[in-house]
């Protein structure tokens, strides 16, 4: 097992805390200016019991990464309520339910390479690439020369994920989206 800084915690990571293995669902770096130090606010789910909790780690804290067997897999297609992945070494297929993915399904496009983590020969998590390129399927019409504004508008992508984008983004454009927090990064 490896100890890593709390600020290096990312969505999909597996950590050992309170003698259990937890999967990170959301994590935010929070800094309250002038009052106390910065901290990581982490929402995580117990992979055995299925319970969720929110935990605060100071930025100087170390967290224990769980020992996992990572396997490179490729997302193939959605079949009803399950998502089908193929092991890139032995070509075996693996099906994971929508409930198991918990919000990560919005970042999956066919032929996307992902890392599937196993703990004691059981699937316990999925790590996505840091960002994905998605096509905007539906949004309000863009505003020309609106590059200097701080306003955003909702855009629905090809996977059904809703992302807040700048007003100059139009339907049919490709955008780069962070898989860590679902935020718009740039045009692709």
mmCIF file with all atom_site columns, C-alpha atoms in Angstrom, residues 5-172:
data_model
loop_
_atom_site.group_PDB
_atom_site.id
_atom_site.type_symbol
_atom_site.label_atom_id
_atom_site.label_alt_id
_atom_site.label_comp_id
_atom_site.label_asym_id
_atom_site.label_entity_id
_atom_site.label_seq_id
_atom_site.pdbx_PDB_ins_code
_atom_site.Cartn_x
_atom_site.Cartn_y
_atom_site.Cartn_z
_atom_site.occupancy
_atom_site.B_iso_or_equiv
_atom_site.pdbx_formal_charge
_atom_site.auth_seq_id
_atom_site.auth_comp_id
_atom_site.auth_asym_id
_atom_site.auth_atom_id
_atom_site.pdbx_PDB_model_num
ATOM 1   C CA . UNK A 1 5   ? -0.929  13.326  -0.122  1.00 0.00 ? 5   UNK A CA 1
ATOM 2   C CA . UNK A 1 6   ? -4.617  14.095  0.348   1.00 0.00 ? 6   UNK A CA 1
ATOM 3   C CA . UNK A 1 7   ? -4.419  16.743  -2.409  1.00 0.00 ? 7   UNK A CA 1
ATOM 4   C CA . UNK A 1 8   ? -3.529  13.981  -4.898  1.00 0.00 ? 8   UNK A CA 1
ATOM 5   C CA . UNK A 1 9   ? -6.886  12.258  -4.326  1.00 0.00 ? 9   UNK A CA 1
ATOM 6   C CA . UNK A 1 10  ? -8.968  12.019  -7.517  1.00 0.00 ? 10  UNK A CA 1
ATOM 7   C CA . UNK A 1 11  ? -12.422 10.733  -8.446  1.00 0.00 ? 11  UNK A CA 1
ATOM 8   C CA . UNK A 1 12  ? -12.317 6.949   -8.884  1.00 0.00 ? 12  UNK A CA 1
ATOM 9   C CA . UNK A 1 13  ? -9.342  6.454   -6.536  1.00 0.00 ? 13  UNK A CA 1
ATOM 10  C CA . UNK A 1 14  ? -9.557  3.741   -3.921  1.00 0.00 ? 14  UNK A CA 1
ATOM 11  C CA . UNK A 1 15  ? -8.375  4.561   -0.438  1.00 0.00 ? 15  UNK A CA 1
ATOM 12  C CA . UNK A 1 16  ? -8.216  2.694   2.843   1.00 0.00 ? 16  UNK A CA 1
ATOM 13  C CA . UNK A 1 17  ? -9.711  4.692   5.670   1.00 0.00 ? 17  UNK A CA 1
ATOM 14  C CA . UNK A 1 18  ? -11.179 3.538   8.969   1.00 0.00 ? 18  UNK A CA 1
ATOM 15  C CA . UNK A 1 19  ? -10.132 -0.085  8.182   1.00 0.00 ? 19  UNK A CA 1
ATOM 16  C CA . UNK A 1 20  ? -12.323 -0.197  5.041   1.00 0.00 ? 20  UNK A CA 1
ATOM 17  C CA . UNK A 1 21  ? -11.817 0.300   1.299   1.00 0.00 ? 21  UNK A CA 1
ATOM 18  C CA . UNK A 1 22  ? -13.576 3.369   -0.117  1.00 0.00 ? 22  UNK A CA 1
ATOM 19  C CA . UNK A 1 23  ? -14.056 4.631   -3.675  1.00 0.00 ? 23  UNK A CA 1
ATOM 20  C CA . UNK A 1 24  ? -13.809 8.411   -4.134  1.00 0.00 ? 24  UNK A CA 1
ATOM 21  C CA . UNK A 1 25  ? -16.969 9.787   -5.770  1.00 0.00 ? 25  UNK A CA 1
ATOM 22  C CA . UNK A 1 26  ? -16.269 13.524  -5.538  1.00 0.00 ? 26  UNK A CA 1
ATOM 23  C CA . UNK A 1 27  ? -13.376 15.565  -4.250  1.00 0.00 ? 27  UNK A CA 1
ATOM 24  C CA . UNK A 1 28  ? -12.877 19.298  -3.916  1.00 0.00 ? 28  UNK A CA 1
ATOM 25  C CA . UNK A 1 29  ? -9.886  21.345  -2.812  1.00 0.00 ? 29  UNK A CA 1
ATOM 26  C CA . UNK A 1 30  ? -11.241 24.015  -0.460  1.00 0.00 ? 30  UNK A CA 1
ATOM 27  C CA . UNK A 1 31  ? -9.325  27.031  0.766   1.00 0.00 ? 31  UNK A CA 1
ATOM 28  C CA . UNK A 1 32  ? -11.025 29.437  3.130   1.00 0.00 ? 32  UNK A CA 1
ATOM 29  C CA . UNK A 1 33  ? -9.007  32.613  2.821   1.00 0.00 ? 33  UNK A CA 1
ATOM 30  C CA . UNK A 1 34  ? -7.555  33.821  6.096   1.00 0.00 ? 34  UNK A CA 1
ATOM 31  C CA . UNK A 1 35  ? -9.367  31.306  8.313   1.00 0.00 ? 35  UNK A CA 1
ATOM 32  C CA . UNK A 1 36  ? -7.521  28.075  8.874   1.00 0.00 ? 36  UNK A CA 1
ATOM 33  C CA . UNK A 1 37  ? -5.758  25.981  6.302   1.00 0.00 ? 37  UNK A CA 1
ATOM 34  C CA . UNK A 1 38  ? -6.882  24.434  3.068   1.00 0.00 ? 38  UNK A CA 1
ATOM 35  C CA . UNK A 1 39  ? -8.453  20.993  3.006   1.00 0.00 ? 39  UNK A CA 1
ATOM 36  C CA . UNK A 1 40  ? -9.810  18.321  0.677   1.00 0.00 ? 40  UNK A CA 1
ATOM 37  C CA . UNK A 1 41  ? -13.547 17.630  0.947   1.00 0.00 ? 41  UNK A CA 1
ATOM 38  C CA . UNK A 1 42  ? -13.999 14.024  -0.219  1.00 0.00 ? 42  UNK A CA 1
ATOM 39  C CA . UNK A 1 43  ? -17.273 12.164  -0.814  1.00 0.00 ? 43  UNK A CA 1
ATOM 40  C CA . UNK A 1 44  ? -16.609 8.432   -0.821  1.00 0.00 ? 44  UNK A CA 1
ATOM 41  C CA . UNK A 1 45  ? -18.469 5.140   -0.874  1.00 0.00 ? 45  UNK A CA 1
ATOM 42  C CA . UNK A 1 46  ? -17.640 1.975   1.053   1.00 0.00 ? 46  UNK A CA 1
ATOM 43  C CA . UNK A 1 47  ? -17.216 -0.724  -1.614  1.00 0.00 ? 47  UNK A CA 1
ATOM 44  C CA . UNK A 1 48  ? -18.367 -3.521  0.718   1.00 0.00 ? 48  UNK A CA 1
ATOM 45  C CA . UNK A 1 49  ? -21.350 -1.971  2.519   1.00 0.00 ? 49  UNK A CA 1
ATOM 46  C CA . UNK A 1 50  ? -22.333 0.594   -0.125  1.00 0.00 ? 50  UNK A CA 1
ATOM 47  C CA . UNK A 1 51  ? -22.618 3.404   2.427   1.00 0.00 ? 51  UNK A CA 1
ATOM 48  C CA . UNK A 1 52  ? -21.482 6.918   1.568   1.00 0.00 ? 52  UNK A CA 1
ATOM 49  C CA . UNK A 1 53  ? -19.707 9.464   3.718   1.00 0.00 ? 53  UNK A CA 1
ATOM 50  C CA . UNK A 1 54  ? -18.113 12.879  3.452   1.00 0.00 ? 54  UNK A CA 1
ATOM 51  C CA . UNK A 1 55  ? -14.662 13.289  4.940   1.00 0.00 ? 55  UNK A CA 1
ATOM 52  C CA . UNK A 1 56  ? -12.355 16.270  5.314   1.00 0.00 ? 56  UNK A CA 1
ATOM 53  C CA . UNK A 1 57  ? -8.618  15.753  4.964   1.00 0.00 ? 57  UNK A CA 1
ATOM 54  C CA . UNK A 1 58  ? -6.104  18.513  5.641   1.00 0.00 ? 58  UNK A CA 1
ATOM 55  C CA . UNK A 1 59  ? -3.851  19.142  2.650   1.00 0.00 ? 59  UNK A CA 1
ATOM 56  C CA . UNK A 1 60  ? -0.811  17.926  4.586   1.00 0.00 ? 60  UNK A CA 1
ATOM 57  C CA . UNK A 1 61  ? -2.539  14.644  5.561   1.00 0.00 ? 61  UNK A CA 1
ATOM 58  C CA . UNK A 1 62  ? -1.512  11.391  3.928   1.00 0.00 ? 62  UNK A CA 1
ATOM 59  C CA . UNK A 1 63  ? -4.133  8.857   2.814   1.00 0.00 ? 63  UNK A CA 1
ATOM 60  C CA . UNK A 1 64  ? -3.573  5.162   2.255   1.00 0.00 ? 64  UNK A CA 1
ATOM 61  C CA . UNK A 1 65  ? -4.202  4.015   -1.331  1.00 0.00 ? 65  UNK A CA 1
ATOM 62  C CA . UNK A 1 66  ? -5.735  0.535   -1.435  1.00 0.00 ? 66  UNK A CA 1
ATOM 63  C CA . UNK A 1 67  ? -3.764  -2.205  -3.200  1.00 0.00 ? 67  UNK A CA 1
ATOM 64  C CA . UNK A 1 68  ? -5.613  -2.949  -6.393  1.00 0.00 ? 68  UNK A CA 1
ATOM 65  C CA . UNK A 1 69  ? -5.054  -4.960  -9.529  1.00 0.00 ? 69  UNK A CA 1
ATOM 66  C CA . UNK A 1 70  ? -5.524  -2.402  -12.342 1.00 0.00 ? 70  UNK A CA 1
ATOM 67  C CA . UNK A 1 71  ? -6.435  -3.716  -15.782 1.00 0.00 ? 71  UNK A CA 1
ATOM 68  C CA . UNK A 1 72  ? -6.545  -1.733  -19.001 1.00 0.00 ? 72  UNK A CA 1
ATOM 69  C CA . UNK A 1 73  ? -9.949  -2.171  -20.611 1.00 0.00 ? 73  UNK A CA 1
ATOM 70  C CA . UNK A 1 74  ? -11.878 -0.618  -23.452 1.00 0.00 ? 74  UNK A CA 1
ATOM 71  C CA . UNK A 1 75  ? -15.501 0.501   -23.188 1.00 0.00 ? 75  UNK A CA 1
ATOM 72  C CA . UNK A 1 76  ? -17.454 -1.121  -26.041 1.00 0.00 ? 76  UNK A CA 1
ATOM 73  C CA . UNK A 1 77  ? -21.168 -0.341  -25.752 1.00 0.00 ? 77  UNK A CA 1
ATOM 74  C CA . UNK A 1 78  ? -24.201 0.030   -23.487 1.00 0.00 ? 78  UNK A CA 1
ATOM 75  C CA . UNK A 1 79  ? -26.581 -2.928  -23.233 1.00 0.00 ? 79  UNK A CA 1
ATOM 76  C CA . UNK A 1 80  ? -29.721 -1.897  -21.359 1.00 0.00 ? 80  UNK A CA 1
ATOM 77  C CA . UNK A 1 81  ? -28.696 -1.035  -17.788 1.00 0.00 ? 81  UNK A CA 1
ATOM 78  C CA . UNK A 1 82  ? -25.170 -2.389  -18.149 1.00 0.00 ? 82  UNK A CA 1
ATOM 79  C CA . UNK A 1 83  ? -21.997 -1.156  -19.776 1.00 0.00 ? 83  UNK A CA 1
ATOM 80  C CA . UNK A 1 84  ? -19.752 -3.648  -21.592 1.00 0.00 ? 84  UNK A CA 1
ATOM 81  C CA . UNK A 1 85  ? -15.962 -3.452  -21.296 1.00 0.00 ? 85  UNK A CA 1
ATOM 82  C CA . UNK A 1 86  ? -13.315 -5.613  -22.968 1.00 0.00 ? 86  UNK A CA 1
ATOM 83  C CA . UNK A 1 87  ? -10.038 -6.654  -21.333 1.00 0.00 ? 87  UNK A CA 1
ATOM 84  C CA . UNK A 1 88  ? -7.281  -5.555  -23.741 1.00 0.00 ? 88  UNK A CA 1
ATOM 85  C CA . UNK A 1 89  ? -5.069  -8.544  -22.904 1.00 0.00 ? 89  UNK A CA 1
ATOM 86  C CA . UNK A 1 90  ? -7.380  -11.571 -23.010 1.00 0.00 ? 90  UNK A CA 1
ATOM 87  C CA . UNK A 1 91  ? -10.418 -10.034 -24.806 1.00 0.00 ? 91  UNK A CA 1
ATOM 88  C CA . UNK A 1 92  ? -12.860 -11.137 -22.084 1.00 0.00 ? 92  UNK A CA 1
ATOM 89  C CA . UNK A 1 93  ? -15.946 -8.989  -21.674 1.00 0.00 ? 93  UNK A CA 1
ATOM 90  C CA . UNK A 1 94  ? -17.026 -7.443  -18.386 1.00 0.00 ? 94  UNK A CA 1
ATOM 91  C CA . UNK A 1 95  ? -20.449 -5.935  -17.676 1.00 0.00 ? 95  UNK A CA 1
ATOM 92  C CA . UNK A 1 96  ? -20.889 -3.171  -15.107 1.00 0.00 ? 96  UNK A CA 1
ATOM 93  C CA . UNK A 1 97  ? -24.256 -1.751  -14.058 1.00 0.00 ? 97  UNK A CA 1
ATOM 94  C CA . UNK A 1 98  ? -25.264 1.895   -14.288 1.00 0.00 ? 98  UNK A CA 1
ATOM 95  C CA . UNK A 1 99  ? -25.595 1.982   -10.484 1.00 0.00 ? 99  UNK A CA 1
ATOM 96  C CA . UNK A 1 100 ? -22.001 0.752   -10.105 1.00 0.00 ? 100 UNK A CA 1
ATOM 97  C CA . UNK A 1 101 ? -20.635 3.535   -12.334 1.00 0.00 ? 101 UNK A CA 1
ATOM 98  C CA . UNK A 1 102 ? -22.416 6.277   -10.339 1.00 0.00 ? 102 UNK A CA 1
ATOM 99  C CA . UNK A 1 103 ? -22.226 9.234   -12.683 1.00 0.00 ? 103 UNK A CA 1
ATOM 100 C CA . UNK A 1 104 ? -19.131 8.117   -14.588 1.00 0.00 ? 104 UNK A CA 1
ATOM 101 C CA . UNK A 1 105 ? -21.244 6.788   -17.475 1.00 0.00 ? 105 UNK A CA 1
ATOM 102 C CA . UNK A 1 106 ? -21.671 10.316  -18.873 1.00 0.00 ? 106 UNK A CA 1
ATOM 103 C CA . UNK A 1 107 ? -17.985 10.323  -19.811 1.00 0.00 ? 107 UNK A CA 1
ATOM 104 C CA . UNK A 1 108 ? -17.982 6.988   -21.640 1.00 0.00 ? 108 UNK A CA 1
ATOM 105 C CA . UNK A 1 109 ? -17.828 6.890   -25.432 1.00 0.00 ? 109 UNK A CA 1
ATOM 106 C CA . UNK A 1 110 ? -17.352 3.660   -27.411 1.00 0.00 ? 110 UNK A CA 1
ATOM 107 C CA . UNK A 1 111 ? -13.680 2.670   -27.734 1.00 0.00 ? 111 UNK A CA 1
ATOM 108 C CA . UNK A 1 112 ? -12.641 4.760   -24.705 1.00 0.00 ? 112 UNK A CA 1
ATOM 109 C CA . UNK A 1 113 ? -9.722  3.242   -22.796 1.00 0.00 ? 113 UNK A CA 1
ATOM 110 C CA . UNK A 1 114 ? -10.283 3.052   -19.031 1.00 0.00 ? 114 UNK A CA 1
ATOM 111 C CA . UNK A 1 115 ? -8.637  1.409   -16.069 1.00 0.00 ? 115 UNK A CA 1
ATOM 112 C CA . UNK A 1 116 ? -10.807 -1.084  -14.182 1.00 0.00 ? 116 UNK A CA 1
ATOM 113 C CA . UNK A 1 117 ? -9.593  -1.806  -10.651 1.00 0.00 ? 117 UNK A CA 1
ATOM 114 C CA . UNK A 1 118 ? -9.952  -5.183  -8.992  1.00 0.00 ? 118 UNK A CA 1
ATOM 115 C CA . UNK A 1 119 ? -9.534  -5.904  -5.265  1.00 0.00 ? 119 UNK A CA 1
ATOM 116 C CA . UNK A 1 120 ? -9.436  -9.588  -4.291  1.00 0.00 ? 120 UNK A CA 1
ATOM 117 C CA . UNK A 1 121 ? -10.582 -10.549 -7.844  1.00 0.00 ? 121 UNK A CA 1
ATOM 118 C CA . UNK A 1 122 ? -13.669 -8.339  -7.554  1.00 0.00 ? 122 UNK A CA 1
ATOM 119 C CA . UNK A 1 123 ? -14.363 -5.171  -9.559  1.00 0.00 ? 123 UNK A CA 1
ATOM 120 C CA . UNK A 1 124 ? -14.293 -2.220  -7.216  1.00 0.00 ? 124 UNK A CA 1
ATOM 121 C CA . UNK A 1 125 ? -13.806 0.824   -9.385  1.00 0.00 ? 125 UNK A CA 1
ATOM 122 C CA . UNK A 1 126 ? -13.284 2.488   -12.715 1.00 0.00 ? 126 UNK A CA 1
ATOM 123 C CA . UNK A 1 127 ? -10.706 5.205   -13.407 1.00 0.00 ? 127 UNK A CA 1
ATOM 124 C CA . UNK A 1 128 ? -11.419 7.423   -16.384 1.00 0.00 ? 128 UNK A CA 1
ATOM 125 C CA . UNK A 1 129 ? -8.876  9.459   -18.344 1.00 0.00 ? 129 UNK A CA 1
ATOM 126 C CA . UNK A 1 130 ? -8.421  13.011  -16.919 1.00 0.00 ? 130 UNK A CA 1
ATOM 127 C CA . UNK A 1 131 ? -10.558 14.504  -19.690 1.00 0.00 ? 131 UNK A CA 1
ATOM 128 C CA . UNK A 1 132 ? -12.780 13.423  -22.578 1.00 0.00 ? 132 UNK A CA 1
ATOM 129 C CA . UNK A 1 133 ? -13.893 15.069  -25.815 1.00 0.00 ? 133 UNK A CA 1
ATOM 130 C CA . UNK A 1 134 ? -17.685 15.139  -26.230 1.00 0.00 ? 134 UNK A CA 1
ATOM 131 C CA . UNK A 1 135 ? -19.944 16.553  -28.937 1.00 0.00 ? 135 UNK A CA 1
ATOM 132 C CA . UNK A 1 136 ? -22.594 19.104  -27.945 1.00 0.00 ? 136 UNK A CA 1
ATOM 133 C CA . UNK A 1 137 ? -25.976 17.771  -29.056 1.00 0.00 ? 137 UNK A CA 1
ATOM 134 C CA . UNK A 1 138 ? -28.217 20.482  -27.664 1.00 0.00 ? 138 UNK A CA 1
ATOM 135 C CA . UNK A 1 139 ? -27.687 24.031  -26.394 1.00 0.00 ? 139 UNK A CA 1
ATOM 136 C CA . UNK A 1 140 ? -29.010 27.530  -26.900 1.00 0.00 ? 140 UNK A CA 1
ATOM 137 C CA . UNK A 1 141 ? -27.673 29.336  -29.988 1.00 0.00 ? 141 UNK A CA 1
ATOM 138 C CA . UNK A 1 142 ? -24.237 30.846  -29.529 1.00 0.00 ? 142 UNK A CA 1
ATOM 139 C CA . UNK A 1 143 ? -23.502 34.535  -29.238 1.00 0.00 ? 143 UNK A CA 1
ATOM 140 C CA . UNK A 1 144 ? -20.878 35.881  -31.640 1.00 0.00 ? 144 UNK A CA 1
ATOM 141 C CA . UNK A 1 145 ? -17.809 37.541  -30.124 1.00 0.00 ? 145 UNK A CA 1
ATOM 142 C CA . UNK A 1 146 ? -18.867 36.579  -26.578 1.00 0.00 ? 146 UNK A CA 1
ATOM 143 C CA . UNK A 1 147 ? -15.430 35.481  -25.455 1.00 0.00 ? 147 UNK A CA 1
ATOM 144 C CA . UNK A 1 148 ? -14.973 37.957  -22.599 1.00 0.00 ? 148 UNK A CA 1
ATOM 145 C CA . UNK A 1 149 ? -18.011 37.032  -20.522 1.00 0.00 ? 149 UNK A CA 1
ATOM 146 C CA . UNK A 1 150 ? -18.275 35.080  -17.276 1.00 0.00 ? 150 UNK A CA 1
ATOM 147 C CA . UNK A 1 151 ? -21.722 33.660  -17.971 1.00 0.00 ? 151 UNK A CA 1
ATOM 148 C CA . UNK A 1 152 ? -22.342 30.037  -18.862 1.00 0.00 ? 152 UNK A CA 1
ATOM 149 C CA . UNK A 1 153 ? -25.202 28.110  -20.416 1.00 0.00 ? 153 UNK A CA 1
ATOM 150 C CA . UNK A 1 154 ? -26.159 24.415  -20.143 1.00 0.00 ? 154 UNK A CA 1
ATOM 151 C CA . UNK A 1 155 ? -25.213 22.092  -22.992 1.00 0.00 ? 155 UNK A CA 1
ATOM 152 C CA . UNK A 1 156 ? -26.285 18.453  -23.366 1.00 0.00 ? 156 UNK A CA 1
ATOM 153 C CA . UNK A 1 157 ? -23.583 16.191  -24.800 1.00 0.00 ? 157 UNK A CA 1
ATOM 154 C CA . UNK A 1 158 ? -23.881 13.032  -26.888 1.00 0.00 ? 158 UNK A CA 1
ATOM 155 C CA . UNK A 1 159 ? -23.706 10.893  -23.722 1.00 0.00 ? 159 UNK A CA 1
ATOM 156 C CA . UNK A 1 160 ? -26.479 12.846  -21.971 1.00 0.00 ? 160 UNK A CA 1
ATOM 157 C CA . UNK A 1 161 ? -24.083 14.690  -19.670 1.00 0.00 ? 161 UNK A CA 1
ATOM 158 C CA . UNK A 1 162 ? -25.055 18.319  -19.027 1.00 0.00 ? 162 UNK A CA 1
ATOM 159 C CA . UNK A 1 163 ? -22.068 20.693  -18.953 1.00 0.00 ? 163 UNK A CA 1
ATOM 160 C CA . UNK A 1 164 ? -22.011 24.437  -18.282 1.00 0.00 ? 164 UNK A CA 1
ATOM 161 C CA . UNK A 1 165 ? -20.301 26.002  -21.323 1.00 0.00 ? 165 UNK A CA 1
ATOM 162 C CA . UNK A 1 166 ? -19.454 29.567  -22.435 1.00 0.00 ? 166 UNK A CA 1
ATOM 163 C CA . UNK A 1 167 ? -22.042 31.312  -24.636 1.00 0.00 ? 167 UNK A CA 1
ATOM 164 C CA . UNK A 1 168 ? -19.952 31.003  -27.827 1.00 0.00 ? 168 UNK A CA 1
ATOM 165 C CA . UNK A 1 169 ? -20.274 27.181  -27.897 1.00 0.00 ? 169 UNK A CA 1
ATOM 166 C CA . UNK A 1 170 ? -22.797 25.955  -30.478 1.00 0.00 ? 170 UNK A CA 1
ATOM 167 C CA . UNK A 1 171 ? -24.614 22.718  -31.176 1.00 0.00 ? 171 UNK A CA 1
ATOM 168 C CA . UNK A 1 172 ? -22.392 20.165  -32.962 1.00 0.00 ? 172 UNK A CA 1
#
